[in-house]
PDB file of N, CA and C and ligand atoms in Angstrom:
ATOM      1  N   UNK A   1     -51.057  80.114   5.737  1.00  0.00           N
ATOM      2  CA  UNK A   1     -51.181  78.947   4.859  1.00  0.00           C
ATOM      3  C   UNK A   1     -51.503  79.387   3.433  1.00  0.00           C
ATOM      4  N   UNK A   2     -50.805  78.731   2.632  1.00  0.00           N
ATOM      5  CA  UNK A   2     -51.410  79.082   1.223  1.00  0.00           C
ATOM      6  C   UNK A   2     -52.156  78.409   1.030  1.00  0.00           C
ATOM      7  N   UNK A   3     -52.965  78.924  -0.329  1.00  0.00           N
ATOM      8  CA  UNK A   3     -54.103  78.470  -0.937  1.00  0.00           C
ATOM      9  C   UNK A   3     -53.692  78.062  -2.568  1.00  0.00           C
ATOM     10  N   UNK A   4     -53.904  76.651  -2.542  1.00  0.00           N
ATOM     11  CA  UNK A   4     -53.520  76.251  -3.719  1.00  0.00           C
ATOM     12  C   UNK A   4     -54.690  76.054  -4.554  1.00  0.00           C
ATOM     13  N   UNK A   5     -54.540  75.792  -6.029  1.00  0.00           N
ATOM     14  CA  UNK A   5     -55.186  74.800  -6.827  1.00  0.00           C
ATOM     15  C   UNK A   5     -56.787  75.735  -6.776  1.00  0.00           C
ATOM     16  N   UNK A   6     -57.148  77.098  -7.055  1.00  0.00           N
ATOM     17  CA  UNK A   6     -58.237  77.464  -7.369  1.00  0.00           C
ATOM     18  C   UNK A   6     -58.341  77.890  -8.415  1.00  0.00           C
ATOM     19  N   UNK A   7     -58.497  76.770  -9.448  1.00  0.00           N
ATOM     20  CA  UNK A   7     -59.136  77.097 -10.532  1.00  0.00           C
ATOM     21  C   UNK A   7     -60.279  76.954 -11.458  1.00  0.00           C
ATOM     22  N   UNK A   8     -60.649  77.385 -12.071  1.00  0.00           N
ATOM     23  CA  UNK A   8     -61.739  77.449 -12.321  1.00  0.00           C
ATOM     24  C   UNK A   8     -61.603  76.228 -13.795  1.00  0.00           C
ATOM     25  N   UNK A   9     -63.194  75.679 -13.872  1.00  0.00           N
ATOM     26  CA  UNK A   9     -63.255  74.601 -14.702  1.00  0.00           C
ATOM     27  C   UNK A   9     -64.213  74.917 -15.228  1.00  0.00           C
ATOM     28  N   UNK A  10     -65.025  76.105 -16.008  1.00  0.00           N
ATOM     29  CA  UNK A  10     -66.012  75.935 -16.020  1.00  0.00           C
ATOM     30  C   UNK A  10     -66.875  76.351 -15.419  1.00  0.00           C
ATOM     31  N   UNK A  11     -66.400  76.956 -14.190  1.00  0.00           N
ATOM     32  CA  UNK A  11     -67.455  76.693 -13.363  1.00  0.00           C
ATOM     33  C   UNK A  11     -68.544  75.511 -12.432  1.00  0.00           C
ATOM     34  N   UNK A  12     -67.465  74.569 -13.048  1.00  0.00           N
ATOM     35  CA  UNK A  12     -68.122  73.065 -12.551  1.00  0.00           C
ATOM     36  C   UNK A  12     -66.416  72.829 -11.606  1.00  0.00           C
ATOM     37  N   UNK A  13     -67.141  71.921 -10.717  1.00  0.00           N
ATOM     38  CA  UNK A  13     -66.047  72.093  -9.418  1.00  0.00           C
ATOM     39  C   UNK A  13     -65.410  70.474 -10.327  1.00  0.00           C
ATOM     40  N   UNK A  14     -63.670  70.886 -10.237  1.00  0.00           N
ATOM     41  CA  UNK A  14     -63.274  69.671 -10.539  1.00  0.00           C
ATOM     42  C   UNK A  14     -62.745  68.941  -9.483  1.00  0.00           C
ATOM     43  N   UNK A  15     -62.526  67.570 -10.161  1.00  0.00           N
ATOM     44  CA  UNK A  15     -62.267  66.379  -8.451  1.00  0.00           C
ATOM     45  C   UNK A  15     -60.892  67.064  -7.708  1.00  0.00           C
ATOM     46  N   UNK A  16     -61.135  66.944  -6.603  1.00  0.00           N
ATOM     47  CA  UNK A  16     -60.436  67.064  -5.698  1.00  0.00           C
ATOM     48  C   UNK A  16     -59.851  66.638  -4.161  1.00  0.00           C
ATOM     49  N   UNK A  17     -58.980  66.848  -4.012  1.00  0.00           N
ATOM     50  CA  UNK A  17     -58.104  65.586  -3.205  1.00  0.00           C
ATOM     51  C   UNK A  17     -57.766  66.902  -1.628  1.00  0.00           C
ATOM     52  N   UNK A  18     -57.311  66.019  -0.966  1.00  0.00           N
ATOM     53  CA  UNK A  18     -56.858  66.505   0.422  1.00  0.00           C
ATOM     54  C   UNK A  18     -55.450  66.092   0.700  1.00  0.00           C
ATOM     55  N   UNK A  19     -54.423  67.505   0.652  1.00  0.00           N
ATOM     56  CA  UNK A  19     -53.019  67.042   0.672  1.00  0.00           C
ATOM     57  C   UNK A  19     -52.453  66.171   2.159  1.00  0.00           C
ATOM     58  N   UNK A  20     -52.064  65.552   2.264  1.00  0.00           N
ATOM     59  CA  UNK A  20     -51.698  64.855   3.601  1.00  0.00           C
ATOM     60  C   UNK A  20     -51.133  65.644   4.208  1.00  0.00           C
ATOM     61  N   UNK A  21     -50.112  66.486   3.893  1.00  0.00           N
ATOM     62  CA  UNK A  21     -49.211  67.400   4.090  1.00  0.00           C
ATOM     63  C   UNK A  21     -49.994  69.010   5.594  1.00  0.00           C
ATOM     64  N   UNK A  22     -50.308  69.571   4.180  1.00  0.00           N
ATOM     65  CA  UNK A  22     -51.351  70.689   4.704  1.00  0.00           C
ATOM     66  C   UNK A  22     -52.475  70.933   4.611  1.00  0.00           C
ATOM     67  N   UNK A  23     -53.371  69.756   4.637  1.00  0.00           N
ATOM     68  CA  UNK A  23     -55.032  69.174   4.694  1.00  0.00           C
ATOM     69  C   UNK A  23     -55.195  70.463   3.710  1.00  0.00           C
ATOM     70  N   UNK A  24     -54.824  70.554   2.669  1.00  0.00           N
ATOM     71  CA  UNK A  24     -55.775  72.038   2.071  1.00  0.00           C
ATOM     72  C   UNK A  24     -56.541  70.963   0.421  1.00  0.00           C
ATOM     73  N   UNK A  25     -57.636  71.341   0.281  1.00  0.00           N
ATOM     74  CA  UNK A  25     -58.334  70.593  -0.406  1.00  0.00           C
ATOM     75  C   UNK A  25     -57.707  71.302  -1.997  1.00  0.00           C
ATOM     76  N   UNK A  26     -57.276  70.579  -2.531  1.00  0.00           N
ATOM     77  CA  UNK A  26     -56.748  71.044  -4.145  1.00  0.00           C
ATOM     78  C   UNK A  26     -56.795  70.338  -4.971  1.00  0.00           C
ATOM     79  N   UNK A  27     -57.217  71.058  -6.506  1.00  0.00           N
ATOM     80  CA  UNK A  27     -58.028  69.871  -7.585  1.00  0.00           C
ATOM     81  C   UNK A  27     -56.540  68.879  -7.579  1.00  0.00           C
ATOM     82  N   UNK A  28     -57.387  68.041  -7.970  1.00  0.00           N
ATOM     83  CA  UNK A  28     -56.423  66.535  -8.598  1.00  0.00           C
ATOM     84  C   UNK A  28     -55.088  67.005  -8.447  1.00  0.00           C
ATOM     85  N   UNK A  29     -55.417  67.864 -10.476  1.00  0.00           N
ATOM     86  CA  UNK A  29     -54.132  67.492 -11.223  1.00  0.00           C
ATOM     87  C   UNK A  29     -53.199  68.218 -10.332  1.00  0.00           C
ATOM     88  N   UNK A  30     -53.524  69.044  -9.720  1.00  0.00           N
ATOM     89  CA  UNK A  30     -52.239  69.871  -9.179  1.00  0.00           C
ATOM     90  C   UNK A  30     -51.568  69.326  -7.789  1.00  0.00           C
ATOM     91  N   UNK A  31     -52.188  68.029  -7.395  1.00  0.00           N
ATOM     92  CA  UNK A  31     -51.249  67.330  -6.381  1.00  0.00           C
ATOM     93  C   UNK A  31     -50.395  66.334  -6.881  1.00  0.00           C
ATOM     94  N   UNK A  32     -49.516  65.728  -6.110  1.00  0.00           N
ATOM     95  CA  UNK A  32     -49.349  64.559  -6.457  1.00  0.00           C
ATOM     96  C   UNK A  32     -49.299  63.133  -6.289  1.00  0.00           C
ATOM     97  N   UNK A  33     -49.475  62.286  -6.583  1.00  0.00           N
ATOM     98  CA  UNK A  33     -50.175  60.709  -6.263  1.00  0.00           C
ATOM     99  C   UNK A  33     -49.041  59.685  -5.613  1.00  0.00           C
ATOM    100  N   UNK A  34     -49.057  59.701  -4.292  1.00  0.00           N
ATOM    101  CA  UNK A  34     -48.274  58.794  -3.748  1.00  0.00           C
ATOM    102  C   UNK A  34     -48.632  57.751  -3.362  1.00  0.00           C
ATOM    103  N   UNK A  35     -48.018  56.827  -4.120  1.00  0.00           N
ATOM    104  CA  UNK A  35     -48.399  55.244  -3.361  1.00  0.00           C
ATOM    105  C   UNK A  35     -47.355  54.489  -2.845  1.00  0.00           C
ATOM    106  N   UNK A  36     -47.851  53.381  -2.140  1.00  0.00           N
ATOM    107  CA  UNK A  36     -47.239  52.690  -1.384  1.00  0.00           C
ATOM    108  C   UNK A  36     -46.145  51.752  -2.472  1.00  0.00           C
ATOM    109  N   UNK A  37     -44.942  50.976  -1.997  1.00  0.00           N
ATOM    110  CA  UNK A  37     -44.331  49.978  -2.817  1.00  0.00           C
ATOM    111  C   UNK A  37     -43.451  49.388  -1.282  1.00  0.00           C
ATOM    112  N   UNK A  38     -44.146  48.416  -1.157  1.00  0.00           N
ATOM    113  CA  UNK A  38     -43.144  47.542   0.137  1.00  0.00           C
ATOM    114  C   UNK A  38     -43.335  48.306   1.680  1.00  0.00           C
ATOM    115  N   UNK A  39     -42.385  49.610   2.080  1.00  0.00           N
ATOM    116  CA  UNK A  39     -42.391  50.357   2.563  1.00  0.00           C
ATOM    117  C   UNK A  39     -41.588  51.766   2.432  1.00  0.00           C
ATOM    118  N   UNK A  40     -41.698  51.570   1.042  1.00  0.00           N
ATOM    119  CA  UNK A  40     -41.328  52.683   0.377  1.00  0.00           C
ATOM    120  C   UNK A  40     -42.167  54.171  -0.369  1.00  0.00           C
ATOM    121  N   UNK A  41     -42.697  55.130   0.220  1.00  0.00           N
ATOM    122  CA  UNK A  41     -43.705  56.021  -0.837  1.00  0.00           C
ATOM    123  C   UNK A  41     -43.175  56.645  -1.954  1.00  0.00           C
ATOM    124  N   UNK A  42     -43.281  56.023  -2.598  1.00  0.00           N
ATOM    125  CA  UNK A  42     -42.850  56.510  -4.050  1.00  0.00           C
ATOM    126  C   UNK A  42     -43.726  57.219  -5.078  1.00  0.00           C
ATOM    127  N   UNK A  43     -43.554  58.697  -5.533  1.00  0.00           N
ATOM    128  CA  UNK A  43     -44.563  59.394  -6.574  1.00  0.00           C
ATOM    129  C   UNK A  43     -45.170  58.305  -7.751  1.00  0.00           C
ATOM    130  N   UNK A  44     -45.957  58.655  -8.338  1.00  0.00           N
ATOM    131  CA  UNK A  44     -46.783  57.809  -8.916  1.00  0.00           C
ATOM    132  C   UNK A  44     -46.599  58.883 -10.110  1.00  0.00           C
ATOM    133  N   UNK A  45     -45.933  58.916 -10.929  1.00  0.00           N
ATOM    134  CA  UNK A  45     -45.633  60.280 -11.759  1.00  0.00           C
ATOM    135  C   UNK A  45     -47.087  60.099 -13.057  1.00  0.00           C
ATOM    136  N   UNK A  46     -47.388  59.103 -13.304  1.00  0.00           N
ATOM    137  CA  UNK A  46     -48.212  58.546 -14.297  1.00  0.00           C
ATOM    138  C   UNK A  46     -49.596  58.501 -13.989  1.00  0.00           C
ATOM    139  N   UNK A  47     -49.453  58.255 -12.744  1.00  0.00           N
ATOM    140  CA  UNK A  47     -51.094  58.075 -12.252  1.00  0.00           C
ATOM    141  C   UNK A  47     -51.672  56.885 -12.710  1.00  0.00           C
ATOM    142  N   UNK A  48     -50.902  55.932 -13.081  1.00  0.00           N
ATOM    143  CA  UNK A  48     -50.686  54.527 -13.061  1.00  0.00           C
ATOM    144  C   UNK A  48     -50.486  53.471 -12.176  1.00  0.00           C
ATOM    145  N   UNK A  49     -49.567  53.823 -10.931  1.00  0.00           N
ATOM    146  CA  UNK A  49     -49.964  52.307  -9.702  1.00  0.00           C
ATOM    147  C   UNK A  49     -50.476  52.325  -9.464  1.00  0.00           C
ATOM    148  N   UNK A  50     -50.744  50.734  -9.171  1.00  0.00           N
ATOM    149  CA  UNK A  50     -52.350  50.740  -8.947  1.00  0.00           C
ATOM    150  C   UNK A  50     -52.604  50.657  -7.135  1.00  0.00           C
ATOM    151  N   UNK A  51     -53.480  50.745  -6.147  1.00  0.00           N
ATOM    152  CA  UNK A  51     -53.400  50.566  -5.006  1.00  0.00           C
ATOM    153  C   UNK A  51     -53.987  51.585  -4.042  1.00  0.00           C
ATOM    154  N   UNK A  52     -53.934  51.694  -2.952  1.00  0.00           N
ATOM    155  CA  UNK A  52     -54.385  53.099  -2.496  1.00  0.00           C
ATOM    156  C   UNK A  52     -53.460  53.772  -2.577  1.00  0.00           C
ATOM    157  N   UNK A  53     -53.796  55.207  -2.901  1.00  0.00           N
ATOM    158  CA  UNK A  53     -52.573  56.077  -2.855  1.00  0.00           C
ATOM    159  C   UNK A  53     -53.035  57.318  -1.709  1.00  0.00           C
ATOM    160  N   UNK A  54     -51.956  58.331  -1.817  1.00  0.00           N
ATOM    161  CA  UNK A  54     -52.189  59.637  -1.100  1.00  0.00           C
ATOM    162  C   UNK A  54     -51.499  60.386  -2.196  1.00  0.00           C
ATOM    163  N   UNK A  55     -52.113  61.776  -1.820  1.00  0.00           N
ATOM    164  CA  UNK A  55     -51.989  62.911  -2.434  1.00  0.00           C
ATOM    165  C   UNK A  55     -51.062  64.550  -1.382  1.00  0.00           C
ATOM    166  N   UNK A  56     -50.611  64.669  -2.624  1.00  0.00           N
ATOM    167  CA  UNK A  56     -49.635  65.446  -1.546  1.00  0.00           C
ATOM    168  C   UNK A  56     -49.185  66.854  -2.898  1.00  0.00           C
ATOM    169  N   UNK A  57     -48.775  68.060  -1.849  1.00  0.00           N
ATOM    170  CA  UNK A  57     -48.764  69.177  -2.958  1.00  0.00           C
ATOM    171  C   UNK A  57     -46.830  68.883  -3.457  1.00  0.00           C
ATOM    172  N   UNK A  58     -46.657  69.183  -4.833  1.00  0.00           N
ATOM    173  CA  UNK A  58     -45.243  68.941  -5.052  1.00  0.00           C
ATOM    174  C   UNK A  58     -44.521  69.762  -4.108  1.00  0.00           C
ATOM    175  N   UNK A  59     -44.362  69.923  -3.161  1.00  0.00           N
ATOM    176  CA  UNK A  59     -43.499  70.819  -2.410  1.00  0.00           C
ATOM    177  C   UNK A  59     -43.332  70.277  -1.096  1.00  0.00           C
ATOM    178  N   UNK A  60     -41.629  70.507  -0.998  1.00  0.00           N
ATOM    179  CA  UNK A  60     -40.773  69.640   0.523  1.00  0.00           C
ATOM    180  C   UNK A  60     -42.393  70.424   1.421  1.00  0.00           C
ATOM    181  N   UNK A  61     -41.873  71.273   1.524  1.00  0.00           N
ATOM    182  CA  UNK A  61     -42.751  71.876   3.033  1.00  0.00           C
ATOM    183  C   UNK A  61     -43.598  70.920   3.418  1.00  0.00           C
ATOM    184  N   UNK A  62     -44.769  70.496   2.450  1.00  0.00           N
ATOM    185  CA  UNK A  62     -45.813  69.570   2.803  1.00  0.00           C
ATOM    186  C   UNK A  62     -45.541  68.229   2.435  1.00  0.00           C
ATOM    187  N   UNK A  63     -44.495  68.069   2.476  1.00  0.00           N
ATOM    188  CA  UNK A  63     -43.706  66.324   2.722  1.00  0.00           C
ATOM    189  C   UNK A  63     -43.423  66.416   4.102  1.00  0.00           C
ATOM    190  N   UNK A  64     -42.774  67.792   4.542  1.00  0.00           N
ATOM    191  CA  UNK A  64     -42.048  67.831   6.040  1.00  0.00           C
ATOM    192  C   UNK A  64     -43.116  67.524   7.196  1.00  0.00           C
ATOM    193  N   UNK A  65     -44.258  68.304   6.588  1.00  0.00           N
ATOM    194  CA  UNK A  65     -45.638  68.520   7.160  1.00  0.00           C
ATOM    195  C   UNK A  65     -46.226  66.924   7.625  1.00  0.00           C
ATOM    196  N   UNK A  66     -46.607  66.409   5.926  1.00  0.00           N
ATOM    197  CA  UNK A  66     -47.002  65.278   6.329  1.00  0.00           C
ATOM    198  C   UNK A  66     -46.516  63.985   7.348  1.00  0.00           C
ATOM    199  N   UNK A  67     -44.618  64.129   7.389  1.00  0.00           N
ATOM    200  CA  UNK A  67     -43.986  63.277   7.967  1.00  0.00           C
ATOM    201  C   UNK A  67     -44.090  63.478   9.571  1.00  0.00           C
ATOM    202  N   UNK A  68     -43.808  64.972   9.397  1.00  0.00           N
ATOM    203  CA  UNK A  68     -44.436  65.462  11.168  1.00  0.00           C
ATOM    204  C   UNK A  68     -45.539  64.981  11.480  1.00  0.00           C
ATOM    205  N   UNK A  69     -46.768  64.524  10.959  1.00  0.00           N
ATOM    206  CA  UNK A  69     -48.220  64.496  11.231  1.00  0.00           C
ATOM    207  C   UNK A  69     -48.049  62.569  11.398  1.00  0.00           C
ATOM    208  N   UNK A  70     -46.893  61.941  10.828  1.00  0.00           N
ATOM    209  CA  UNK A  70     -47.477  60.458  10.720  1.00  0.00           C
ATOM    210  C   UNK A  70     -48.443  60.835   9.641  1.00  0.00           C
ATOM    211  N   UNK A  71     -48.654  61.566   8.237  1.00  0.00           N
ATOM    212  CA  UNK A  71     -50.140  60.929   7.528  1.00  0.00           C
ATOM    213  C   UNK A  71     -49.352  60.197   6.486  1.00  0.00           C
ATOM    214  N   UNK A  72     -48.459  59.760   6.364  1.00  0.00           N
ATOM    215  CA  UNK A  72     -48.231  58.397   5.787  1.00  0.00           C
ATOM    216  C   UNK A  72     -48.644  57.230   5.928  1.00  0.00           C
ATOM    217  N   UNK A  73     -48.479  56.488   6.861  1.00  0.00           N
ATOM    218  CA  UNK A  73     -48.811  55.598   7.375  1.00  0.00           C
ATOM    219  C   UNK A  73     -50.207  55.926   7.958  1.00  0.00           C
ATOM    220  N   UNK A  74     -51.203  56.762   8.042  1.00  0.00           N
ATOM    221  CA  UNK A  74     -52.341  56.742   8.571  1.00  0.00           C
ATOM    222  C   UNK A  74     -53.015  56.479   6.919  1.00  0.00           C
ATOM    223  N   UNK A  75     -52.556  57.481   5.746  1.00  0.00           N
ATOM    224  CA  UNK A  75     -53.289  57.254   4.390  1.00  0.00           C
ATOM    225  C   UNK A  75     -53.074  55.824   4.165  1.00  0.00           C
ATOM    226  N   UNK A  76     -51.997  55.707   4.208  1.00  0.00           N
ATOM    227  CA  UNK A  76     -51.749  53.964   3.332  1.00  0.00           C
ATOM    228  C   UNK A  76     -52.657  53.039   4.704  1.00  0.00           C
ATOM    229  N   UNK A  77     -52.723  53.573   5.601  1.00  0.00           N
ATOM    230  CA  UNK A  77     -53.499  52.157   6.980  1.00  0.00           C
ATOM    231  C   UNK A  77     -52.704  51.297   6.673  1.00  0.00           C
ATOM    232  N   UNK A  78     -51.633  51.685   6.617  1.00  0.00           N
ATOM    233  CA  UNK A  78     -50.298  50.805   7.764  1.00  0.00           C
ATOM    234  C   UNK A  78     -49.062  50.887   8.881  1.00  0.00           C
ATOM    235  N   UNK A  79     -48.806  50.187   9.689  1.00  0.00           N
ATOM    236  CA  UNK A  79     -48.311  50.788  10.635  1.00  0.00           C
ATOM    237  C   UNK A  79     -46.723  51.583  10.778  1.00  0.00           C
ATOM    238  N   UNK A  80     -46.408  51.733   9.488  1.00  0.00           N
ATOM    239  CA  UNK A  80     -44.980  52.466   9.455  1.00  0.00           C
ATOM    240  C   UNK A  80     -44.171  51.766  10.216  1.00  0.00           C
ATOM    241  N   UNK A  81     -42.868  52.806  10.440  1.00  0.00           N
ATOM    242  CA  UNK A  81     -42.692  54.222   9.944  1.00  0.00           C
ATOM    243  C   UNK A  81     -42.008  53.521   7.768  1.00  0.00           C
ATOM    244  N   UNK A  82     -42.531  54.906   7.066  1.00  0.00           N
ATOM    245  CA  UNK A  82     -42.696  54.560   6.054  1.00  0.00           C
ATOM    246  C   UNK A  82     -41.103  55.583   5.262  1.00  0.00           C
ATOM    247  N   UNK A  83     -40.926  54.870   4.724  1.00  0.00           N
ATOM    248  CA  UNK A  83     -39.323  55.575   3.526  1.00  0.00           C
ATOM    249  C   UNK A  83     -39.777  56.565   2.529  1.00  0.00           C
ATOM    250  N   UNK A  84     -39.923  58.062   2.896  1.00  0.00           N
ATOM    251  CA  UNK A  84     -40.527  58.926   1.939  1.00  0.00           C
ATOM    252  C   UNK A  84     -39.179  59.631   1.121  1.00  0.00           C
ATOM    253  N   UNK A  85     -37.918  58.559   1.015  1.00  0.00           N
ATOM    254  CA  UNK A  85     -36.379  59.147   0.987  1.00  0.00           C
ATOM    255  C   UNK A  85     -36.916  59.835  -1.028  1.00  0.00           C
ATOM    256  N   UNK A  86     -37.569  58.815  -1.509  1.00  0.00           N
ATOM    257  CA  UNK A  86     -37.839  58.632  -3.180  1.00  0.00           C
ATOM    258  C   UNK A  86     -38.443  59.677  -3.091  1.00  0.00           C
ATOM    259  N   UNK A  87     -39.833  59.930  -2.327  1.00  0.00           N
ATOM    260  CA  UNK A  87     -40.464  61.286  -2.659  1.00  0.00           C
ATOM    261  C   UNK A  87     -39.853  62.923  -2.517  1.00  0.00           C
ATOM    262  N   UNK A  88     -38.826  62.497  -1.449  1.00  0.00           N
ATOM    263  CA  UNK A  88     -38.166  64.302  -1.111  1.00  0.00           C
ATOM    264  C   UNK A  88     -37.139  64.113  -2.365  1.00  0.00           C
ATOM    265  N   UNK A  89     -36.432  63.484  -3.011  1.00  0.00           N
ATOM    266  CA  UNK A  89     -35.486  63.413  -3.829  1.00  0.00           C
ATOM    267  C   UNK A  89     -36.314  63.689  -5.004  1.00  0.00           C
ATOM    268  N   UNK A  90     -37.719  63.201  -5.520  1.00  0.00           N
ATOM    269  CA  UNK A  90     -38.690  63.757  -6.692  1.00  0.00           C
ATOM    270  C   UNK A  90     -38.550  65.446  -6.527  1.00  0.00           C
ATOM    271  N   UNK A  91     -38.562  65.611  -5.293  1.00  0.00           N
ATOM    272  CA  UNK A  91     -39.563  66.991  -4.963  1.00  0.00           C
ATOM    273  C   UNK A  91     -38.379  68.139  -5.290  1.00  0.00           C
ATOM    274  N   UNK A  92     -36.895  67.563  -4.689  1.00  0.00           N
ATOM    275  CA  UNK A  92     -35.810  68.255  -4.968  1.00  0.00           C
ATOM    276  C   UNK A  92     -35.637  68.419  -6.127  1.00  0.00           C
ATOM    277  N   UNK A  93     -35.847  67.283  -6.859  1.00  0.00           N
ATOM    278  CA  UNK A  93     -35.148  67.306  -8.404  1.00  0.00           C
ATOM    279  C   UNK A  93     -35.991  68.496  -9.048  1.00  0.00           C
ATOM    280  N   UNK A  94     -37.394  68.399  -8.748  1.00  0.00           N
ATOM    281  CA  UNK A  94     -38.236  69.233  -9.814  1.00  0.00           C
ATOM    282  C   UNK A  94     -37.595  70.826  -9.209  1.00  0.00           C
ATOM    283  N   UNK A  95     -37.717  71.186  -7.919  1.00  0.00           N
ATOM    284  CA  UNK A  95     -37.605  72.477  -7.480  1.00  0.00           C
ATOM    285  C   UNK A  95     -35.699  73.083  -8.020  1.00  0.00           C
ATOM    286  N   UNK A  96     -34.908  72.120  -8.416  1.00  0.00           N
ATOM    287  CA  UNK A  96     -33.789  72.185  -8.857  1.00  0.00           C
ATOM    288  C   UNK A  96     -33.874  72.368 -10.395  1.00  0.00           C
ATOM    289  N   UNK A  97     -34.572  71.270 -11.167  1.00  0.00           N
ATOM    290  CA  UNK A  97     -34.833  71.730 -12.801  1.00  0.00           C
ATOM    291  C   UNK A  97     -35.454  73.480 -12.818  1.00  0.00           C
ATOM    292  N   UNK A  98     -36.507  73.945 -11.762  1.00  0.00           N
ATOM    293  CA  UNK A  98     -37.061  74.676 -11.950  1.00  0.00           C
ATOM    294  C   UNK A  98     -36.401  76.072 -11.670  1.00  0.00           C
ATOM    295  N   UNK A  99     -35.274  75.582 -10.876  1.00  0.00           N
ATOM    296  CA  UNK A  99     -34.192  77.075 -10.557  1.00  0.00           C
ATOM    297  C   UNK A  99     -33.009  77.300 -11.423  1.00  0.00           C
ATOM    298  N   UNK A 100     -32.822  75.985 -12.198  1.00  0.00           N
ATOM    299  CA  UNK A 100     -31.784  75.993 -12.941  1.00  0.00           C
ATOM    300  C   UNK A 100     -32.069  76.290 -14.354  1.00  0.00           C
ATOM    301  N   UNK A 101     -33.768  75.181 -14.980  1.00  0.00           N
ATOM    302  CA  UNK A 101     -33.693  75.497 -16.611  1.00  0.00           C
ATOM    303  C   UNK A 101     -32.698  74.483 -17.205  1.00  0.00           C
ATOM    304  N   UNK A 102     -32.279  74.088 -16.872  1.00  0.00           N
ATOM    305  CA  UNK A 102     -31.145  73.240 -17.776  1.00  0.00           C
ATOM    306  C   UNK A 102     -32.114  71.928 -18.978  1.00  0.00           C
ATOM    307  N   UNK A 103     -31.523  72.353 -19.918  1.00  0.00           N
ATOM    308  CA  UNK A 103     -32.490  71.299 -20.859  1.00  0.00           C
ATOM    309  C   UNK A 103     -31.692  69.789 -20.614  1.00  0.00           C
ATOM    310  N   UNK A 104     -32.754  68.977 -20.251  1.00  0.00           N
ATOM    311  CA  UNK A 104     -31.867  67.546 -20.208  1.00  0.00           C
ATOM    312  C   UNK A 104     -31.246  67.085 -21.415  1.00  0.00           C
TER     313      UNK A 104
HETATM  314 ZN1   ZN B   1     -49.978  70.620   0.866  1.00  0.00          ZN
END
């Protein structure tokens, strides 16, 4: 398992979240904020919807993870099954800008 998100702040521990994915505890900024819309989980790129959300590391693996586990529908406490189609298509796009470089 990797170990994400150890960085240092100071020396003062910053907030931190539990990925649904691969339960590994990692500050905030370096997850990302999924919330609910209908029955759709859609990234929260802004950190702006409002609602309960879940946190998840940008990477398929721990989307695959979380979907294997059901922690969709256990974070949001509802009974699924939930459309994570928006979040693997976020997750692709970034890991695709990031192999390619292409300036938009
Ligand atoms: Zn993870």
């Amino acid at each position: 398992m990797r170990q994400h998100g150890k960085l240092e702040y100071g020396g003062r521990a910053a907030p931190q979240r539990t990925c649904v994915g691969c339960r590994v505890q990692t500050v905030k900024s370096e997850l990302l904020r999924l919330v609910l819309v209908g029955d759709h989980v859609v990234p929260d790129l802004r950190g702006q919807l409002p609602g309960r959300g879940a946190s998840l590391h940008p990477d398929p693996s721990c989307l695959e993870l979380a979907e294997r586990r059901r922690a969709f529908p256990r974070a949001f406490r509802v009974p699924g099954p939930l459309d994570v189609s928006r979040v693997r298509a976020h997750l692709e796009e970034e890991n695709h800008e990031m192999s390619c470089r292409t300036p938009s």
